[in-house]
Coordinates of C-alpha atoms in Angstrom, one line a residue:
M1 CA 0.0 0.0 0.0
E2 CA 1.8 3.0 -1.3
T3 CA 0.7 6.7 -1.4
T4 CA 0.9 9.5 -4.0
T5 CA -0.2 13.0 -3.2
T6 CA -1.8 15.7 -5.6
R7 CA -2.4 19.3 -4.5
N8 CA -5.8 20.3 -5.2
D9 CA -5.4 24.0 -4.5
Y10 CA -2.8 26.7 -4.2
V11 CA -1.6 27.5 -0.8
N12 CA -4.2 27.1 1.9
K13 CA -4.3 27.7 5.8
Y14 CA -6.1 24.3 6.0
P15 CA -5.1 20.7 4.7
S16 CA -6.5 20.3 1.0
N17 CA -4.2 17.4 -0.4
L18 CA -5.8 14.4 -1.7
Q19 CA -4.1 11.1 -1.1
I20 CA -4.1 8.0 -3.1
T21 CA -3.4 4.4 -1.5
S22 CA -2.1 2.3 -4.2
Y23 CA -3.1 -1.2 -4.5
N24 CA -1.1 -3.6 -7.1
F25 CA -2.5 -7.0 -7.3
P26 CA 0.2 -9.1 -9.2
S27 CA -1.1 -11.6 -11.7
T28 CA -1.5 -15.4 -10.6
T29 CA -2.4 -18.6 -12.5
T30 CA -6.1 -17.8 -11.9
T31 CA -6.2 -14.0 -12.3
G32 CA -4.7 -11.1 -14.3
E33 CA -2.8 -8.1 -12.6
V34 CA -5.4 -5.5 -11.1
C35 CA -4.6 -2.0 -10.1
A36 CA -6.6 0.2 -7.7
G37 CA -6.3 3.3 -6.0
V38 CA -8.3 4.6 -3.0
V39 CA -8.6 8.3 -2.9
K40 CA -8.8 9.9 0.4
A41 CA -8.5 13.3 2.0
P42 CA -7.5 14.6 5.6
G43 CA -10.5 15.3 7.8
V44 CA -12.8 13.0 5.8
H45 CA -10.5 9.7 6.1
A46 CA -8.2 8.8 8.9
K47 CA -4.5 7.8 8.1
N48 CA -4.4 4.7 10.3
A49 CA -4.5 0.8 10.0
A50 CA -8.3 0.8 10.8
Q51 CA -8.8 3.1 7.5
H52 CA -6.7 0.6 5.5
Y53 CA -8.8 -2.5 6.9
A54 CA -11.9 -0.7 5.7
D55 CA -10.6 0.2 2.3
L56 CA -9.4 -3.5 1.8
Q57 CA -12.7 -4.8 2.8
M58 CA -14.4 -2.4 0.3
L59 CA -12.1 -3.7 -2.5
E60 CA -13.0 -7.2 -1.7
E61 CA -16.7 -6.5 -2.0
N62 CA -16.3 -4.5 -5.3
E63 CA -17.0 -6.2 -8.3
E64 CA -13.9 -5.0 -10.3
T65 CA -11.5 -6.0 -7.6
R66 CA -13.5 -9.0 -6.0
E67 CA -11.7 -11.5 -8.3
V68 CA -8.3 -11.1 -6.7
F69 CA -9.6 -12.4 -3.5
W70 CA -11.3 -15.5 -4.9
N71 CA -10.0 -18.5 -6.9
S72 CA -12.0 -18.6 -10.0
E73 CA -11.3 -22.3 -10.6
T74 CA -12.7 -23.6 -7.2
Q75 CA -15.0 -20.6 -6.6
E76 CA -13.6 -20.5 -2.9
R77 CA -11.8 -17.6 -1.2
K78 CA -8.1 -17.7 -1.3
E79 CA -6.7 -18.8 2.1
I80 CA -3.2 -17.0 1.7
E81 CA -2.9 -13.3 1.8
C82 CA 0.3 -11.5 1.4
A83 CA 0.9 -7.6 1.4
R84 CA 4.0 -5.7 0.9
V85 CA 3.7 -2.3 2.5
D86 CA 5.9 0.8 2.8
G87 CA 6.5 0.3 6.5
S88 CA 5.2 3.9 7.6
F89 CA 3.3 4.3 11.0
D90 CA -0.1 3.4 9.4
D91 CA 0.9 0.2 7.8
G92 CA 4.5 -1.0 9.1
P93 CA 4.1 -4.5 10.2
S94 CA 5.8 -3.9 13.6
H95 CA 3.3 -1.5 14.7
C96 CA 0.7 -2.9 17.4
E97 CA -2.4 -1.1 15.4
V98 CA -1.5 -2.8 12.1
Q99 CA -0.9 -6.2 13.7
Y100 CA -4.4 -5.9 15.4
W101 CA -6.3 -5.1 12.2
W102 CA -4.4 -7.7 10.1
T103 CA -5.2 -10.3 12.8
V104 CA -8.9 -9.2 12.6
R105 CA -8.9 -9.8 8.9
H106 CA -6.9 -13.0 9.4
L107 CA -9.9 -14.2 11.7
V108 CA -12.8 -12.8 9.5
T109 CA -11.6 -14.1 6.2
S110 CA -10.6 -17.5 7.5
C111 CA -7.1 -17.1 5.9
Q112 CA -4.8 -19.9 6.6
M113 CA -1.7 -17.4 6.3
T114 CA -1.4 -13.8 6.4
L115 CA 1.9 -12.3 5.6
V116 CA 2.9 -8.6 5.8
T117 CA 6.4 -7.4 4.8
S118 CA 7.8 -4.0 4.5
R119 CA 9.5 -3.3 1.1
N120 CA 12.8 -2.2 0.4
S121 CA 12.4 1.5 -0.4
G122 CA 16.0 1.6 -1.9
A123 CA 14.7 -0.5 -4.8
S124 CA 11.5 1.3 -5.2
Y125 CA 12.1 1.9 -8.8
R126 CA 11.6 -1.7 -9.6
N127 CA 8.5 -1.8 -7.8
R128 CA 5.1 -2.0 -9.7
V129 CA 3.4 0.1 -7.3
E130 CA 5.8 3.0 -8.0
L131 CA 5.1 2.3 -11.7
Q132 CA 1.5 2.7 -10.7
N133 CA 2.0 5.8 -8.8
G134 CA 3.9 7.3 -11.8
S135 CA 1.0 6.6 -13.9
L136 CA -1.2 8.3 -11.9
A137 CA 0.9 11.3 -11.6
L138 CA 0.6 11.5 -15.4
G139 CA -3.0 11.2 -15.3
H140 CA -3.7 13.9 -13.1
A141 CA -0.8 16.2 -14.4
K142 CA -2.9 18.8 -15.8
L143 CA -5.8 18.4 -13.4
F144 CA -6.7 21.3 -11.1
I145 CA -9.6 21.0 -8.3
P146 CA -10.4 24.0 -6.3
S147 CA -11.1 23.4 -2.7
T148 CA -14.1 25.6 -2.8
L149 CA -16.4 23.5 -5.1
N150 CA -19.4 24.2 -2.6
G151 CA -18.2 27.5 -1.4
S152 CA -15.5 29.0 0.6
C153 CA -14.3 26.8 3.7
I154 CA -14.1 30.0 5.7
S155 CA -16.9 31.0 7.8
G156 CA -16.8 34.3 10.0
G157 CA -13.1 34.3 9.6
N158 CA -12.4 30.7 10.7
I159 CA -12.2 27.4 9.1
D160 CA -15.6 25.7 8.9
N161 CA -14.8 22.1 9.2
D162 CA -18.1 20.8 7.9
L163 CA -17.7 23.1 4.8
L164 CA -14.1 21.7 4.4
R165 CA -15.0 18.2 4.7
K166 CA -18.0 18.7 2.1
N167 CA -15.5 20.5 -0.5
L168 CA -12.9 17.7 -0.2
D169 CA -15.6 15.0 -0.6
A170 CA -16.6 16.8 -3.6
A171 CA -13.0 17.0 -4.8
I172 CA -12.5 13.2 -4.4
N173 CA -15.6 12.7 -6.6
V174 CA -14.1 15.2 -9.3
Y175 CA -10.6 13.3 -9.0
I176 CA -12.1 10.0 -9.6
S177 CA -14.4 11.1 -12.4
R178 CA -11.3 12.5 -14.2
V179 CA -8.7 10.3 -13.5
N180 CA -10.2 6.8 -13.2
K181 CA -9.1 4.1 -15.6
T182 CA -5.9 5.8 -16.2
P183 CA -3.6 3.3 -18.3
C184 CA -0.9 1.4 -16.2
C185 CA 1.0 -1.6 -16.2
A186 CA 0.9 -4.0 -19.4
G187 CA -2.3 -2.9 -20.6
T188 CA -4.0 -2.8 -17.3
V189 CA -5.9 0.3 -15.9
I190 CA -6.1 2.0 -12.4
N191 CA -9.7 1.7 -10.8
L192 CA -10.3 4.5 -8.4
Y193 CA -12.4 4.3 -5.4
K194 CA -13.5 6.8 -2.7
G195 CA -12.1 5.9 0.7
A196 CA -14.4 3.8 2.8
D197 CA -16.5 4.8 5.7
S198 CA -14.5 3.7 8.7
K199 CA -16.4 5.2 11.5
A200 CA -17.0 2.1 13.2
Y201 CA -13.5 0.7 13.0
Q202 CA -12.2 3.9 14.2
E203 CA -14.1 3.9 17.4
E204 CA -12.7 0.0 17.9
N205 CA -9.2 1.3 17.1
D206 CA -9.5 4.1 19.8
F207 CA -10.9 1.2 22.3
F208 CA -8.0 -1.1 21.4
K209 CA -5.3 1.8 22.0
I210 CA -6.8 2.1 25.5
F211 CA -6.8 -1.6 25.9
L212 CA -3.2 -2.2 25.0
K213 CA -1.5 0.9 26.3
G214 CA -3.9 2.6 28.5
K215 CA -3.6 3.3 32.3
K216 CA -4.7 0.4 34.5
E217 CA -7.6 2.4 35.8
E218 CA -8.6 3.1 32.2
R219 CA -8.5 -0.5 31.2
E220 CA -10.5 -1.5 34.2
K221 CA -13.1 1.0 33.3
Q222 CA -13.1 -0.3 29.9
K223 CA -13.6 -3.7 31.1
K224 CA -16.4 -2.9 33.5
D225 CA -18.4 -0.5 31.1
H226 CA -17.8 -2.4 27.7
P227 CA -17.3 -5.9 28.5
E228 CA -18.1 -7.1 24.9
K229 CA -15.7 -4.9 23.4
Y230 CA -13.0 -5.6 25.9
A231 CA -13.5 -9.5 25.3
R232 CA -13.2 -9.0 21.5
A233 CA -10.0 -6.8 21.9
Q234 CA -8.6 -9.4 24.2
A235 CA -9.8 -12.4 21.8
I236 CA -8.1 -10.7 18.8
W237 CA -4.9 -9.8 20.7
N238 CA -4.7 -13.4 22.2
L239 CA -5.1 -14.8 18.6
R240 CA -2.4 -12.6 17.1
K241 CA -0.1 -14.0 20.1
R242 CA -1.0 -17.6 19.2
H243 CA -0.9 -17.5 15.3
M244 CA 2.3 -14.8 15.1
R245 CA 5.5 -16.6 13.9
T246 CA 8.4 -15.4 16.0
D247 CA 11.1 -17.1 14.0
V248 CA 11.3 -14.1 11.7
P249 CA 12.7 -10.6 11.7
L250 CA 9.8 -9.1 13.5
K251 CA 10.4 -5.4 12.4
Y252 CA 10.0 -6.2 9.1
I253 CA 7.6 -9.2 8.8
F254 CA 4.3 -9.9 10.5
C255 CA 3.2 -13.5 9.7
L256 CA 0.1 -15.4 11.1
S257 CA -0.4 -19.0 10.6
C258 CA -3.0 -21.5 11.5
C259 CA -2.1 -23.3 15.0
Y260 CA -4.8 -26.0 14.2
Q261 CA -5.6 -26.4 17.9
P262 CA -9.3 -27.2 18.5
D263 CA -9.9 -24.7 21.1
C264 CA -8.8 -22.0 18.9
E265 CA -11.3 -19.3 17.9
H266 CA -10.0 -19.3 14.0
S267 CA -12.4 -21.5 12.0
L268 CA -9.6 -23.3 10.1
C269 CA -8.0 -24.5 13.4
R270 CA -11.3 -25.9 14.7
K271 CA -11.6 -28.2 11.6
G272 CA -8.2 -29.7 12.6
K273 CA -4.8 -30.0 10.9
P274 CA -4.8 -31.0 7.2
T275 CA -3.4 -34.4 6.4
E276 CA -0.8 -33.0 4.0
E277 CA 1.3 -29.7 5.0
P278 CA -0.2 -26.9 2.7
T279 CA 2.2 -25.2 0.1
W280 CA 2.6 -21.9 -1.2
Y281 CA 1.3 -23.2 -4.8
V282 CA 1.1 -26.8 -6.2
G283 CA 4.3 -28.3 -6.3
G284 CA 5.9 -25.3 -4.6
P285 CA 7.7 -25.0 -1.1
L286 CA 5.8 -25.8 2.3
L287 CA 3.8 -22.9 3.6
S288 CA 6.1 -22.8 6.6
F289 CA 8.9 -21.6 4.4
L290 CA 9.5 -17.8 4.0
P291 CA 12.0 -16.6 1.5
V292 CA 14.0 -14.4 3.5
P293 CA 17.1 -13.1 1.6
C294 CA 20.4 -14.8 2.0
P295 CA 23.8 -13.9 0.7
D296 CA 25.1 -16.6 -1.8
P297 CA 28.4 -17.8 -0.4
E298 CA 29.6 -19.0 -3.8
R299 CA 29.2 -15.4 -5.3
C300 CA 30.2 -13.4 -2.5
Y301 CA 31.3 -9.6 -2.2
G302 CA 34.8 -8.8 -3.8
S303 CA 34.8 -12.0 -6.0
E304 CA 36.6 -11.5 -9.3
Q305 CA 35.4 -14.7 -11.0
C306 CA 31.7 -14.0 -11.0
S307 CA 30.0 -15.1 -14.2
E308 CA 27.4 -12.5 -13.9
C309 CA 29.4 -9.5 -13.0
N310 CA 32.0 -7.8 -15.2
G311 CA 34.8 -6.9 -13.1
A312 CA 34.4 -6.8 -9.4
C313 CA 31.5 -8.6 -7.9
Y314 CA 29.4 -6.9 -5.2
G315 CA 27.9 -10.1 -4.1
H316 CA 24.6 -11.9 -4.9
Y317 CA 21.6 -13.5 -2.9
L318 CA 20.7 -17.1 -3.4
K319 CA 17.9 -17.7 -5.8
L320 CA 14.5 -18.8 -4.7
D321 CA 14.8 -22.5 -5.5
E322 CA 18.1 -22.5 -3.7
L323 CA 16.4 -21.4 -0.4
W324 CA 14.0 -24.2 -0.2
N325 CA 16.4 -26.5 1.7
D326 CA 15.9 -24.9 5.1
V327 CA 18.8 -22.4 4.6
K328 CA 19.3 -20.5 7.9
C329 CA 19.9 -17.0 7.3
C330 CA 19.9 -13.3 8.7
L331 CA 18.6 -10.0 7.3
P332 CA 21.5 -7.5 6.8
S333 CA 20.3 -5.5 9.9
E334 CA 20.2 -8.4 12.1
V335 CA 24.0 -9.1 11.1
I336 CA 24.7 -5.5 12.0
L337 CA 23.0 -5.5 15.1
A338 CA 24.7 -8.6 16.2
E339 CA 28.1 -7.2 15.5
Y340 CA 27.3 -4.0 17.2
D341 CA 26.1 -5.6 20.5
K342 CA 29.2 -7.7 20.4
H343 CA 31.5 -4.5 20.4
R344 CA 28.8 -2.2 22.0
K345 CA 31.2 -0.5 24.4
E346 CA 33.5 0.2 21.9
A347 CA 31.1 1.4 19.5
I348 CA 29.7 4.0 22.1
S349 CA 33.1 5.4 22.8
M350 CA 33.7 5.7 19.1
H351 CA 30.2 7.2 18.4
G352 CA 28.8 4.2 16.7
I353 CA 31.6 3.8 14.1
L354 CA 33.7 0.6 14.4
D355 CA 37.1 0.2 12.8
D356 CA 37.4 0.0 9.0
N357 CA 38.0 -3.8 9.0
C358 CA 35.0 -4.4 11.1
V359 CA 33.0 -2.1 8.7
Q360 CA 34.4 -3.9 5.5
D361 CA 33.6 -7.2 7.0
L362 CA 30.1 -6.3 7.5
A363 CA 29.8 -5.1 4.1
K364 CA 30.8 -8.4 2.5
Q365 CA 28.3 -10.3 4.8
T366 CA 25.4 -8.1 4.0
L367 CA 26.1 -7.0 0.7
L368 CA 26.0 -3.4 1.5
S369 CA 28.2 -0.5 0.9
P370 CA 30.6 0.5 3.8
E371 CA 28.8 3.9 3.9
E372 CA 25.5 2.1 4.5
V373 CA 27.0 -0.2 7.3
T374 CA 28.3 3.0 8.8
M375 CA 25.0 4.7 8.8
W376 CA 23.3 1.5 10.4
L377 CA 26.0 1.6 13.3
S378 CA 25.7 5.4 13.9
H379 CA 21.8 4.8 14.1
L380 CA 22.2 2.0 16.6
N381 CA 24.7 4.0 18.6
T382 CA 22.0 6.6 18.9
I383 CA 19.4 4.5 20.1
A384 CA 21.8 3.0 22.7
E385 CA 22.6 6.5 24.1
N386 CA 18.8 7.3 24.3
R387 CA 18.0 4.2 26.3
K388 CA 21.0 5.0 28.5
K389 CA 19.6 8.5 29.1
G390 CA 16.3 6.9 29.8
A391 CA 17.8 4.6 32.4
E392 CA 19.8 7.4 34.1
K393 CA 16.8 9.5 34.3
A394 CA 14.8 6.9 36.0
A395 CA 17.4 6.3 38.6
E396 CA 18.0 9.9 39.2
T397 CA 14.4 10.7 39.7
R398 CA 14.2 7.6 42.2
R399 CA 17.0 8.9 44.1
A400 CA 15.8 12.2 44.5
R401 CA 12.3 10.9 45.7
K402 CA 14.0 8.7 48.2
E403 CA 15.9 11.7 49.5
A404 CA 13.0 13.9 49.7
S405 CA 11.0 11.4 51.5
K406 CA 13.8 11.0 54.2
K407 CA 13.7 14.8 54.7
L408 CA 9.9 14.8 54.8
I409 CA 9.7 17.6 52.2
D410 CA 8.1 17.6 48.8
L411 CA 10.1 17.5 45.4
P412 CA 10.3 20.9 43.7
N413 CA 8.2 21.1 40.7
G414 CA 10.4 20.4 37.7
D415 CA 10.0 21.2 34.0
D416 CA 7.9 19.1 31.5
S417 CA 11.1 16.9 30.9
E418 CA 11.1 15.4 34.3
V419 CA 7.7 14.1 34.2
C420 CA 6.1 11.2 31.8
D421 CA 4.4 12.5 28.9
V422 CA 1.6 10.1 29.5
C423 CA 0.9 9.7 33.6
K424 CA 2.3 13.4 34.2
L425 CA 4.5 12.0 37.1
E426 CA 8.1 11.3 37.8
D427 CA 7.6 7.8 38.7
P428 CA 4.5 5.4 37.8
A429 CA 1.9 5.5 40.3
E430 CA 2.4 1.7 41.1
G431 CA 6.2 1.5 40.4
G432 CA 7.1 0.6 43.9
E433 CA 11.0 0.8 44.6
E434 CA 11.8 -0.7 41.0
I435 CA 13.5 1.6 38.6
V436 CA 11.4 1.9 35.7
P437 CA 12.8 2.5 32.3
W438 CA 12.0 5.5 29.9
V439 CA 11.6 5.6 26.3
C440 CA 12.1 8.8 24.0
C441 CA 9.5 9.6 21.2
D442 CA 11.5 9.9 17.9
G443 CA 8.9 12.6 16.7
C444 CA 8.6 15.0 19.5
S445 CA 11.4 13.8 22.0
Q446 CA 9.1 13.6 25.0
W447 CA 9.9 11.0 27.6
S448 CA 7.5 8.3 28.8
H449 CA 7.7 5.6 31.2
I450 CA 7.7 2.3 29.2
V451 CA 4.9 0.9 31.4
C452 CA 2.8 3.7 30.6
V453 CA 3.0 3.2 26.9
G454 CA 2.3 -0.5 27.0
I455 CA 6.0 -1.7 26.9
E456 CA 6.5 -4.5 29.3
T457 CA 10.4 -4.7 29.7
E458 CA 13.3 -2.8 28.3
L459 CA 14.3 -5.4 26.0
E460 CA 11.1 -4.8 24.1
I461 CA 11.8 -1.2 23.5
P462 CA 11.6 -0.8 19.7
N463 CA 14.3 1.1 17.7
H464 CA 11.7 3.4 16.6
W465 CA 9.1 4.5 18.7
Q466 CA 6.5 7.4 18.5
C467 CA 3.8 8.6 21.1
F468 CA 0.4 8.5 20.0
K469 CA 0.2 12.2 19.3
C470 CA 3.1 11.9 16.7
S471 CA 1.9 8.7 15.2
E472 CA -1.6 9.9 14.4
K473 CA -0.3 13.0 12.5
W474 CA -1.5 13.5 9.0
E475 CA 1.7 13.2 6.9

């Protein structure tokens, strides 16, 4: 799911950009390639996983795109869903909200496997979705849609949000009427649709965020006031834990596969395990196989006798059929992280830069350039320093609190940087004597207790983390 933006007015004091989420369904043995775009606008449609869920459900129900979800030969719904996304906060496979809604879809559609991966943005020029976005850009290149189709959005000197939404909704209709059926890949056309109404899903999404990351008293109130909604959120999250594969790089891959336990809520699991292990396709590898990229040891970095390269070889990955035989491999990021952890103290003292020999060795193992390896190491060092600051901050606050209690005086009021951005306290209300780690938002640099944002242990702190306020901004 990629995005492309077209400006529908000159400079305004209010958001007036339309955004298209592009869907490219590659051709299979039973269906041809299908290109679709869902047109949305800020204020009218949300930019989050719940909206994507509603959009995908709409595409499945639409006559022009429905065929890609069904097997035309058996007239049954396909039981395997694979999606490659761009990895931003609203669709990245490591984000909890994204995982929640894919789990909902996994359950509702009775999928045998649901696989969500983030694409390599560095190779985006090879991505057919980017070609599709380029075709859309050509399709609307000379199109101008004013944001005042139903009159000015300004009333009494202020922005009238109702008028703005009405105008943006009209702009979406005009855009679709002018750009729909734009020619695209290999003779296909792009079918455009208005973003789905996701109001009910947005309410569930808000409920889930409190269920997962809310304060203890908020969750208890949820459970008391809305027991059915709470039970549903708990059932979905338990299913996610039960079906999620943990033997893959979780930052880049979210994979759900049936457990086939009779007490599972999933309909396929209750039917029992099939007599033969399912495959990706007839005669193909087992469904348990995931083609994670693995460097080819026979065509490694620096080889001068590569049959495919003229001159120096920068390395190759194993081909798909060579990966079938249970090849154990790691993604480049995991290789670099393992080496960084091994030399962590040295890396911190050198500001994240290991010696040249180590960088060159990592470049050979990962098929990355030395400059890219250095960038990764520097990034990992920044994360480590932020975590160290969080631990020191928690320890300092705890010591000050103990000293103040001994002297029977209150702590002086500090600035906002000394309190958690969520609970507005220096220490969690139920923290006891244990030192609670902090986490820093990559967006606004505000600090929060990990327990206040739903992170259970320091080991679970992600490399990239944003608070709710930053993660919900329209970008």
